[in-house]
Coordinates of C-alpha atoms in Angstrom, one line a residue:
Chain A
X4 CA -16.9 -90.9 -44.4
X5 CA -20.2 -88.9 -44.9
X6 CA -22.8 -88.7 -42.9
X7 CA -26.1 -88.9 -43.1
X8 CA -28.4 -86.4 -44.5
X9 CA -30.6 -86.2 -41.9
X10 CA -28.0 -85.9 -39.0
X11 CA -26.2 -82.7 -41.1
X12 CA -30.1 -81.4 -40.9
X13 CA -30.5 -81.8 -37.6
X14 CA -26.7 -79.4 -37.0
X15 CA -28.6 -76.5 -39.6
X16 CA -31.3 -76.4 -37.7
X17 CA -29.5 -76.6 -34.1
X18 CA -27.0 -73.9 -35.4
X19 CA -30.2 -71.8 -36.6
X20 CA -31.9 -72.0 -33.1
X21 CA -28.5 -71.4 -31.9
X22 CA -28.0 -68.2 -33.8
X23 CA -31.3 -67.2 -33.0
X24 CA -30.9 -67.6 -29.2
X25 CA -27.7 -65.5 -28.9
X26 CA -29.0 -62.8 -30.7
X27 CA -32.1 -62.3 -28.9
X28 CA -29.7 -62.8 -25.5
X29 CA -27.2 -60.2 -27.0
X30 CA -30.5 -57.9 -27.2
X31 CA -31.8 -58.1 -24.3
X32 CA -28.1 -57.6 -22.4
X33 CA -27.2 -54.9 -24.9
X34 CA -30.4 -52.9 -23.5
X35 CA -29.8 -53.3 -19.6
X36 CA -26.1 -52.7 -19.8
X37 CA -27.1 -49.5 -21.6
X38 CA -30.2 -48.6 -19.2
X39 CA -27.0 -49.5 -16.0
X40 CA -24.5 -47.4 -18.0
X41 CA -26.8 -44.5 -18.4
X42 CA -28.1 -44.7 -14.7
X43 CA -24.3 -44.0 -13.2
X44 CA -23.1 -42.1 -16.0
X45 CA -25.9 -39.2 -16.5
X46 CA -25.4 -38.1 -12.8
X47 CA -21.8 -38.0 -13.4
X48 CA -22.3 -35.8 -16.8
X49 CA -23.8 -33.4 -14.9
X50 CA -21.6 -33.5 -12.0
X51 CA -18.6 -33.1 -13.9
X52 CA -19.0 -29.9 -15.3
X53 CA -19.6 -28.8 -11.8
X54 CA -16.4 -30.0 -10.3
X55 CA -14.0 -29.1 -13.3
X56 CA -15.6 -25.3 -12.7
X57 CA -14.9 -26.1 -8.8
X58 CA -11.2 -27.1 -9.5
X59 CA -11.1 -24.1 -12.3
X60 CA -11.9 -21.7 -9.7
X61 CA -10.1 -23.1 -6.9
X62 CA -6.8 -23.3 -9.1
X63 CA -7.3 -19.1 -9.7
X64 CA -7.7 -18.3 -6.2
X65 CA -4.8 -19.8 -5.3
X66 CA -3.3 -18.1 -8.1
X67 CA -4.9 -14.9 -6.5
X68 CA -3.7 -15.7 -3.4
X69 CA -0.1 -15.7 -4.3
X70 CA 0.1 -12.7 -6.3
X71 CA -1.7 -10.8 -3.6
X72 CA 1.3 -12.3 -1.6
X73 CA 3.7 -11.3 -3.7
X74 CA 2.0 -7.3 -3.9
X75 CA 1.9 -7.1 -0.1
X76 CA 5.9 -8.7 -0.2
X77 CA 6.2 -5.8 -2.5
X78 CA 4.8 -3.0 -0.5
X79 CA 6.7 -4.2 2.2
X80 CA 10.2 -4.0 0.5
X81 CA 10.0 -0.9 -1.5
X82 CA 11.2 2.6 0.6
X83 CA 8.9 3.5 3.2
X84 CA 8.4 7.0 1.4
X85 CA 6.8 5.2 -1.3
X86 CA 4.0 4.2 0.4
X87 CA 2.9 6.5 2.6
X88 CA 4.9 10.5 1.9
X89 CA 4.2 11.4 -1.9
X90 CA 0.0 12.1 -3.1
X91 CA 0.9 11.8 -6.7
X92 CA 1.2 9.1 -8.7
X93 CA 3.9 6.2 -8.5
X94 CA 4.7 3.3 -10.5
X95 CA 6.1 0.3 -8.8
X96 CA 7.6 -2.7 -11.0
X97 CA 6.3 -5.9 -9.8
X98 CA 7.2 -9.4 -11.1
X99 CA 5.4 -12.6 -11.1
X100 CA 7.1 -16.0 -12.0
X101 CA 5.1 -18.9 -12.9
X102 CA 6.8 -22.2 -13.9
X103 CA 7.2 -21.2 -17.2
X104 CA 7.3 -17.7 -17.5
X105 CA 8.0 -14.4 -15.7
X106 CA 5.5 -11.9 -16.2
X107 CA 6.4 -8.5 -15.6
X108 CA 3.3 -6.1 -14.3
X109 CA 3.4 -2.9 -12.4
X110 CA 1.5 -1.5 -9.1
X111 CA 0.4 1.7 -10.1
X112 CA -0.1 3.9 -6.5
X113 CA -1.9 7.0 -6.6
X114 CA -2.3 9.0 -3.4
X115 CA -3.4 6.2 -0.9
X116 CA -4.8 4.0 -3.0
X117 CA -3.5 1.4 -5.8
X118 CA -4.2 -0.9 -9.3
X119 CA -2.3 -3.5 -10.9
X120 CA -3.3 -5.9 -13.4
X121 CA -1.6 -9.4 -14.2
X122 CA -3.0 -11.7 -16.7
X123 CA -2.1 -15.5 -16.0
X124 CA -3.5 -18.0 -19.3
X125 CA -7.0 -16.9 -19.8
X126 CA -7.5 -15.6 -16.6
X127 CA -6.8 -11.5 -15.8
X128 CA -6.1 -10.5 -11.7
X129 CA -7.1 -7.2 -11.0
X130 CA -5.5 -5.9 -7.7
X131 CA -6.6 -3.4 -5.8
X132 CA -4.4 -1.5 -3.1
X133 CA -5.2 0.8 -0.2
X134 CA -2.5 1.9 1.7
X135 CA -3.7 3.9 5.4
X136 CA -1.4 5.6 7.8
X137 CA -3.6 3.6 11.0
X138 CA -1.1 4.8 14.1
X139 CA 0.2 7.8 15.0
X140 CA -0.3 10.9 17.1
X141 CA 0.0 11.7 21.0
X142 CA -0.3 9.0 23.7
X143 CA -4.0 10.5 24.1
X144 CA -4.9 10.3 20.5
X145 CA -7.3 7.5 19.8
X146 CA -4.2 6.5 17.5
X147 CA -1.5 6.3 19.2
X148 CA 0.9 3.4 20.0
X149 CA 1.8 3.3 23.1
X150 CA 4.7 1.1 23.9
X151 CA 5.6 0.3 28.0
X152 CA 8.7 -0.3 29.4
X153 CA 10.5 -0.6 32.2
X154 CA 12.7 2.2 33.3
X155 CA 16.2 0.5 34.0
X156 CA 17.4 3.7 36.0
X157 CA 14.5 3.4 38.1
X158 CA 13.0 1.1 40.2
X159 CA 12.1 -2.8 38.7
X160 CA 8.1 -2.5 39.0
X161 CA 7.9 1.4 37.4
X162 CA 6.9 0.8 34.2
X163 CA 7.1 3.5 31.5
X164 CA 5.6 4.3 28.2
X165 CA 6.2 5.6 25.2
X166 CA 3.9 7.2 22.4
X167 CA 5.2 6.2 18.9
X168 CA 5.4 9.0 16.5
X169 CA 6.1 7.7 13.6
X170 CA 3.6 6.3 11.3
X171 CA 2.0 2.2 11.0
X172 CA 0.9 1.8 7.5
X173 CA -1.9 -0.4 7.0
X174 CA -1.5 -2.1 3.6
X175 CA -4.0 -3.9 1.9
X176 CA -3.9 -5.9 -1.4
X177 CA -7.4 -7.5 -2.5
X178 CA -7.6 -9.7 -5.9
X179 CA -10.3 -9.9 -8.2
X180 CA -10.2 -12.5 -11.2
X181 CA -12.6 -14.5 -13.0
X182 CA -17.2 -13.4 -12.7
X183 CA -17.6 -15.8 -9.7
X184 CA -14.6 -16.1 -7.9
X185 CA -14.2 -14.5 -4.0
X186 CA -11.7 -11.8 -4.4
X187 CA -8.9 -12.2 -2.3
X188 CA -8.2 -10.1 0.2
X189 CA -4.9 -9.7 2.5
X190 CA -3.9 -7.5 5.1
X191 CA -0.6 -6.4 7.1
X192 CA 1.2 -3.2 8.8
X193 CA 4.5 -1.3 8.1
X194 CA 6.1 0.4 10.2
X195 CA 8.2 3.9 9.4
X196 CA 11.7 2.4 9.9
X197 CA 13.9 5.2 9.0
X198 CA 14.9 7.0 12.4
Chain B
X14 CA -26.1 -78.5 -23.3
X15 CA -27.0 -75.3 -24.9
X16 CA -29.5 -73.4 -22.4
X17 CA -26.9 -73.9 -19.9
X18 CA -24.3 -72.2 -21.8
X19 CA -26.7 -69.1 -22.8
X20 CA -27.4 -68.9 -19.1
X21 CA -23.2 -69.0 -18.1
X22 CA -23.3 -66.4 -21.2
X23 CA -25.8 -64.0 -20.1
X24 CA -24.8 -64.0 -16.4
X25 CA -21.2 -63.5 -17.2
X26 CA -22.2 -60.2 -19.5
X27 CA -24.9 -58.7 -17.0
X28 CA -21.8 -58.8 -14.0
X29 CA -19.9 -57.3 -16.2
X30 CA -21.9 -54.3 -16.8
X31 CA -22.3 -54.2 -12.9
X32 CA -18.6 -54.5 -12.6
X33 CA -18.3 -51.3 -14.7
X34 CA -21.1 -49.6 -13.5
X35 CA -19.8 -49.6 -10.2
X36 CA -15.6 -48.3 -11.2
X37 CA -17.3 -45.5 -12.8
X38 CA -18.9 -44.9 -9.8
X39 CA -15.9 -45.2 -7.5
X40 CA -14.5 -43.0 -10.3
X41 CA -17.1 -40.4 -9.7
X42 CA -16.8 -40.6 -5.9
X43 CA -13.1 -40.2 -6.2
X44 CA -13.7 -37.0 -8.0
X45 CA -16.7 -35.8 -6.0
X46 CA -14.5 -36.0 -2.7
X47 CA -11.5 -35.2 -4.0
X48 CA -13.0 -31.7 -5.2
X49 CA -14.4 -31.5 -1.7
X50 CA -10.5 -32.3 -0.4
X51 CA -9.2 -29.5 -2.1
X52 CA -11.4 -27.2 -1.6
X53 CA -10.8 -27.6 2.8
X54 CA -6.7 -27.4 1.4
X55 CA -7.6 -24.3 -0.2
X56 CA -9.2 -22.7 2.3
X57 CA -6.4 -23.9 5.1
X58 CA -4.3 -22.0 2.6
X59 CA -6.0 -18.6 2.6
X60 CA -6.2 -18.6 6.4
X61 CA -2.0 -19.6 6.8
X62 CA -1.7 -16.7 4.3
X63 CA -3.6 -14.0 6.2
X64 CA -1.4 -15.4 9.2
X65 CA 1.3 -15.1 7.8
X66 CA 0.0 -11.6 7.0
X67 CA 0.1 -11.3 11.0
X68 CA 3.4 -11.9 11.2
X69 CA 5.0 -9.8 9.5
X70 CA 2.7 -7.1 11.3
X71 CA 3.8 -8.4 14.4
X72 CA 7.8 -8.9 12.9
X73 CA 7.2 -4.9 12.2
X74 CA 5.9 -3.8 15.9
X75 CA 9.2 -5.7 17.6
X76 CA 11.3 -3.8 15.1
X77 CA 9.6 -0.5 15.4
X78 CA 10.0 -0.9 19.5
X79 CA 13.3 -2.0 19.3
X80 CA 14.6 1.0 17.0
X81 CA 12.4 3.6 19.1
X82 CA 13.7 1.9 22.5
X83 CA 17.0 0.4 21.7
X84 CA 18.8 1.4 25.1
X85 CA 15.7 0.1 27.2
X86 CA 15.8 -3.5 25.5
X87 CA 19.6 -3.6 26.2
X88 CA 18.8 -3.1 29.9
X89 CA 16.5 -5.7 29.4
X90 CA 18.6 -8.4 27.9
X91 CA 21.5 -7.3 30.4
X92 CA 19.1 -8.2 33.3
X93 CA 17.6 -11.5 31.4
X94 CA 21.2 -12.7 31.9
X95 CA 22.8 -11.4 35.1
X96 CA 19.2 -10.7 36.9
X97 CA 17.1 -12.3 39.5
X98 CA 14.6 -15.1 38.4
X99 CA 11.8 -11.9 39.7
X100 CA 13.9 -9.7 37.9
X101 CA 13.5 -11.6 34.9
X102 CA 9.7 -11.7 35.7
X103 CA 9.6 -8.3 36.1
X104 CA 11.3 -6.9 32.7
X105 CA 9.7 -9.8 30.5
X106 CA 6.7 -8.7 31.2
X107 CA 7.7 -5.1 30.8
X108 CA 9.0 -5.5 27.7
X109 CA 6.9 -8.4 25.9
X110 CA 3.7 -7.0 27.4
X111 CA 3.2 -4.8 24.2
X112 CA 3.3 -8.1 22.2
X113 CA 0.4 -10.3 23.6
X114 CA -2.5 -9.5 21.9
X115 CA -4.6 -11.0 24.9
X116 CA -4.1 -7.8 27.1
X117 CA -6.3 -4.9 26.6
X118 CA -4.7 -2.1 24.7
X119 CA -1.3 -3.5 24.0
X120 CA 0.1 -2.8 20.3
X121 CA -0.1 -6.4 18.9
X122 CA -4.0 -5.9 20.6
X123 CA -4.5 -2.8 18.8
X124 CA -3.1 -4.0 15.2
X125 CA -5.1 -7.7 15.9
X126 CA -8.4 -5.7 16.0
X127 CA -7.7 -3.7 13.2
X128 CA -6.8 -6.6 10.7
X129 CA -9.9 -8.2 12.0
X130 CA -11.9 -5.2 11.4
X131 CA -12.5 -5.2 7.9
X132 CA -11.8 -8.7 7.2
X133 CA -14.2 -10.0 9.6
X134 CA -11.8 -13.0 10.6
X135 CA -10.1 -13.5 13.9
X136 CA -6.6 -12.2 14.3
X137 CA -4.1 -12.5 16.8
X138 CA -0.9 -11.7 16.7
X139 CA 2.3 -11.3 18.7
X140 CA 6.4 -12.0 19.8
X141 CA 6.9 -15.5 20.8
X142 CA 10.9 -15.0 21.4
X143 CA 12.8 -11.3 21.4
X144 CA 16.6 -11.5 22.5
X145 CA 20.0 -10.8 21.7
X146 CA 22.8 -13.1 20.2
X147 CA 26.7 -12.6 20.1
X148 CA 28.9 -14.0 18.3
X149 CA 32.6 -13.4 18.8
X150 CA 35.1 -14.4 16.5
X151 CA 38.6 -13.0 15.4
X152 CA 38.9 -9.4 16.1
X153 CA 35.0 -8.6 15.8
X154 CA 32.0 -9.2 17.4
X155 CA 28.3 -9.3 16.0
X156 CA 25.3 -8.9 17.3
X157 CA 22.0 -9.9 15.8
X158 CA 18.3 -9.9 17.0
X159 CA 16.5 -13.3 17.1
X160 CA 12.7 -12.6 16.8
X161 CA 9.7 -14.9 16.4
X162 CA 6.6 -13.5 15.5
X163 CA 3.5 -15.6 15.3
X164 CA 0.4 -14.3 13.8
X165 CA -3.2 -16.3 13.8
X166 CA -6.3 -16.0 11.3
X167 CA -9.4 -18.1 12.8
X168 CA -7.1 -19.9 14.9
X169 CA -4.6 -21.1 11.8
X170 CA -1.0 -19.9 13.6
X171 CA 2.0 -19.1 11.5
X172 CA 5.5 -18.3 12.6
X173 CA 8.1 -16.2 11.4
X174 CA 11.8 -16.0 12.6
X175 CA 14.1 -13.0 11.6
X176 CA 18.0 -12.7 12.3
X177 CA 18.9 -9.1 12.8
X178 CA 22.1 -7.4 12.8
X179 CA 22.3 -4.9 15.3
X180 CA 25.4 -2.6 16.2
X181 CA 26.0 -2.6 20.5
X182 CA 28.9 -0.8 21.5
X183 CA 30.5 -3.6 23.3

């Protein structure tokens, strides 16, 4: 059954407005969901750099701070001569393992003070050692040690001391990496162990 | 019929945008404070590292005074086990005095300031436990130091517990 001319008419011209309508709508949404979009997501562009260079940096001093752990670890393990009795140079093998890879780097000590290098992906640790004998001497030397005791032949409340004559190494490893990164810097003592 | 529908229409599309508008910016505040998080973890890392850096220092000083004053500390762990509560009182002090770092002078006083000195933190360090164990089993007996060392950097404390065998003429 047809219908009549003027009714199909009418639909074009409904459909026409129709069109019209939607696109204008679609315009006019189209523009404030761009002007929202851009409102949260410019502040965000320019934050985002920021806190990926944050993360970057953070995830390098921790780095740092572990391989200066490892270097101090070191120092500690190696014979005490090595440290503190020989001025020239010495060559310690020192060994980093990631979760991939070992990477094998050496402290290289010269006299009382010390370099390594360890590169770790794009980002190369440069440590720096100083190794100083802090304690030693006579109990009247500024320093000395002095350790107190009490005298188990004598009576309870005499208390006696006892200069230490042997050396306390201070060791410490500081870690440079990246242009804006704080080097890392830890300290510790060693003490001559071999009487 | 129709301006209804472009009204439902044009509501429904504007929400949405404010529904994405604000997950990106829960997103971004998720980021923003979880790069603030990590960077307080980070630094609660560096300062249990540099007291764990104590430690060890302190781990070295009861070691050193132990293997300079072996015959003293036996005396000392003799009378913490057959001695008088004042006797106890009396040697503890003697003995542990050189590892609180809160007494003028002491060792662990002397190596606190000089770890402070040119890091510009706050060190402490000292011996939270120093005595002898013996175990007996068939036809030999051990002996072994139980130490604790603590060490502190800006009030962050760390612990550190060595087992040490030690030869005592039984």
């Amino acid at each position: 059954m047809k219908k009549p001319a003027s009714e199909r008419s009418n639909r074009n011209t409904s459909a026409t407005e129709a069109r019209t309508d939607r696109a204008g709508i679609s315009l006019v949404e189209l523009l404030v969901a761009f002007f929202l979009i851009a409102l949260v997501v410019l502040p965000i562009m320019r934050a985002l750099p920021q806190s990926f260079g944050i993360a970057g940096r953070q995830a390098d001093q921790e780095i740092a701070l572990k391989i200066g752990e490892s270097a101090v670890n070191t120092l500690l393990a190696v014979p005490f001569d090595t440290i503190a009795g020989s001025a020239g140079s010495r060559t310690i093998p020192f060994e980093i393992r990631t979760g991939t890879e070992v990477i094998a780097a050496n402290l290289a000590l010269n006299g009382p003070l010390g370099t390594g290098t360890v590169r770790i992906g794009r980002t190369e640790f440069q440590l720096r050692i100083a190794l100083r004998p802090e304690y030693s001497g006579p109990p009247q030397s500024p320093t000395a040690m002095v350790f107190s005791y009490i005298d188990p032949l004598g009576p309870v409340e005499r208390i006696a001391t006892y200069a230490c004559p042997d050396l306390f190494m201070r060791i410490q490893v500081d870690v440079e990496y990246g242009q804006k990164g704080v080097p890392v810097s830890l300290a510790t003592f060693r003490a001559d162990l071999r009487q | 019929m129709r301006p209804n529908l472009h009204r439902r229409r044009r509501g429904f599309a504007l929400f949405s945008v404010l529904l994405a508008s604000v997950v990106i910016f829960i997103l971004a505040a998720t980021l923003y404070f979880n790069t603030r998080s990590q960077t307080a973890t980070h630094a609660r890392l560096t300062e249990q590292t540099k007291a764990l850096m104590a430690a060890r220092a302190a781990m070295q000083l009861a070691q050193y005074k132990f293997r300079m004053l072996p015959t003293e500390f036996y005396a000392f762990d003799r009378v913490i086990k057959t001695g008088t509560p004042d006797q106890i009182a009396s040697f503890t002090t003697g003995w542990m005095g050189d590892f609180d770092p809160t007494r003028p002078n002491t060792a662990a006083a002397k190596l606190s300031q000089s770890l402070g000195a040119t890091d510009g933190g706050s060190y402490q360090l000292g011996i939270a436990t120093f005595s002898l164990i013996t175990r007996t089993g068939k036809g030999y007996t051990k002996d072994f130091l139980q130490i604790t060392s603590w060490g502190s950097f800006n009030g962050v404390r760390r612990s550190l517990d060595a087992l040490i065998e030690v030869e005592v003429t039984h």
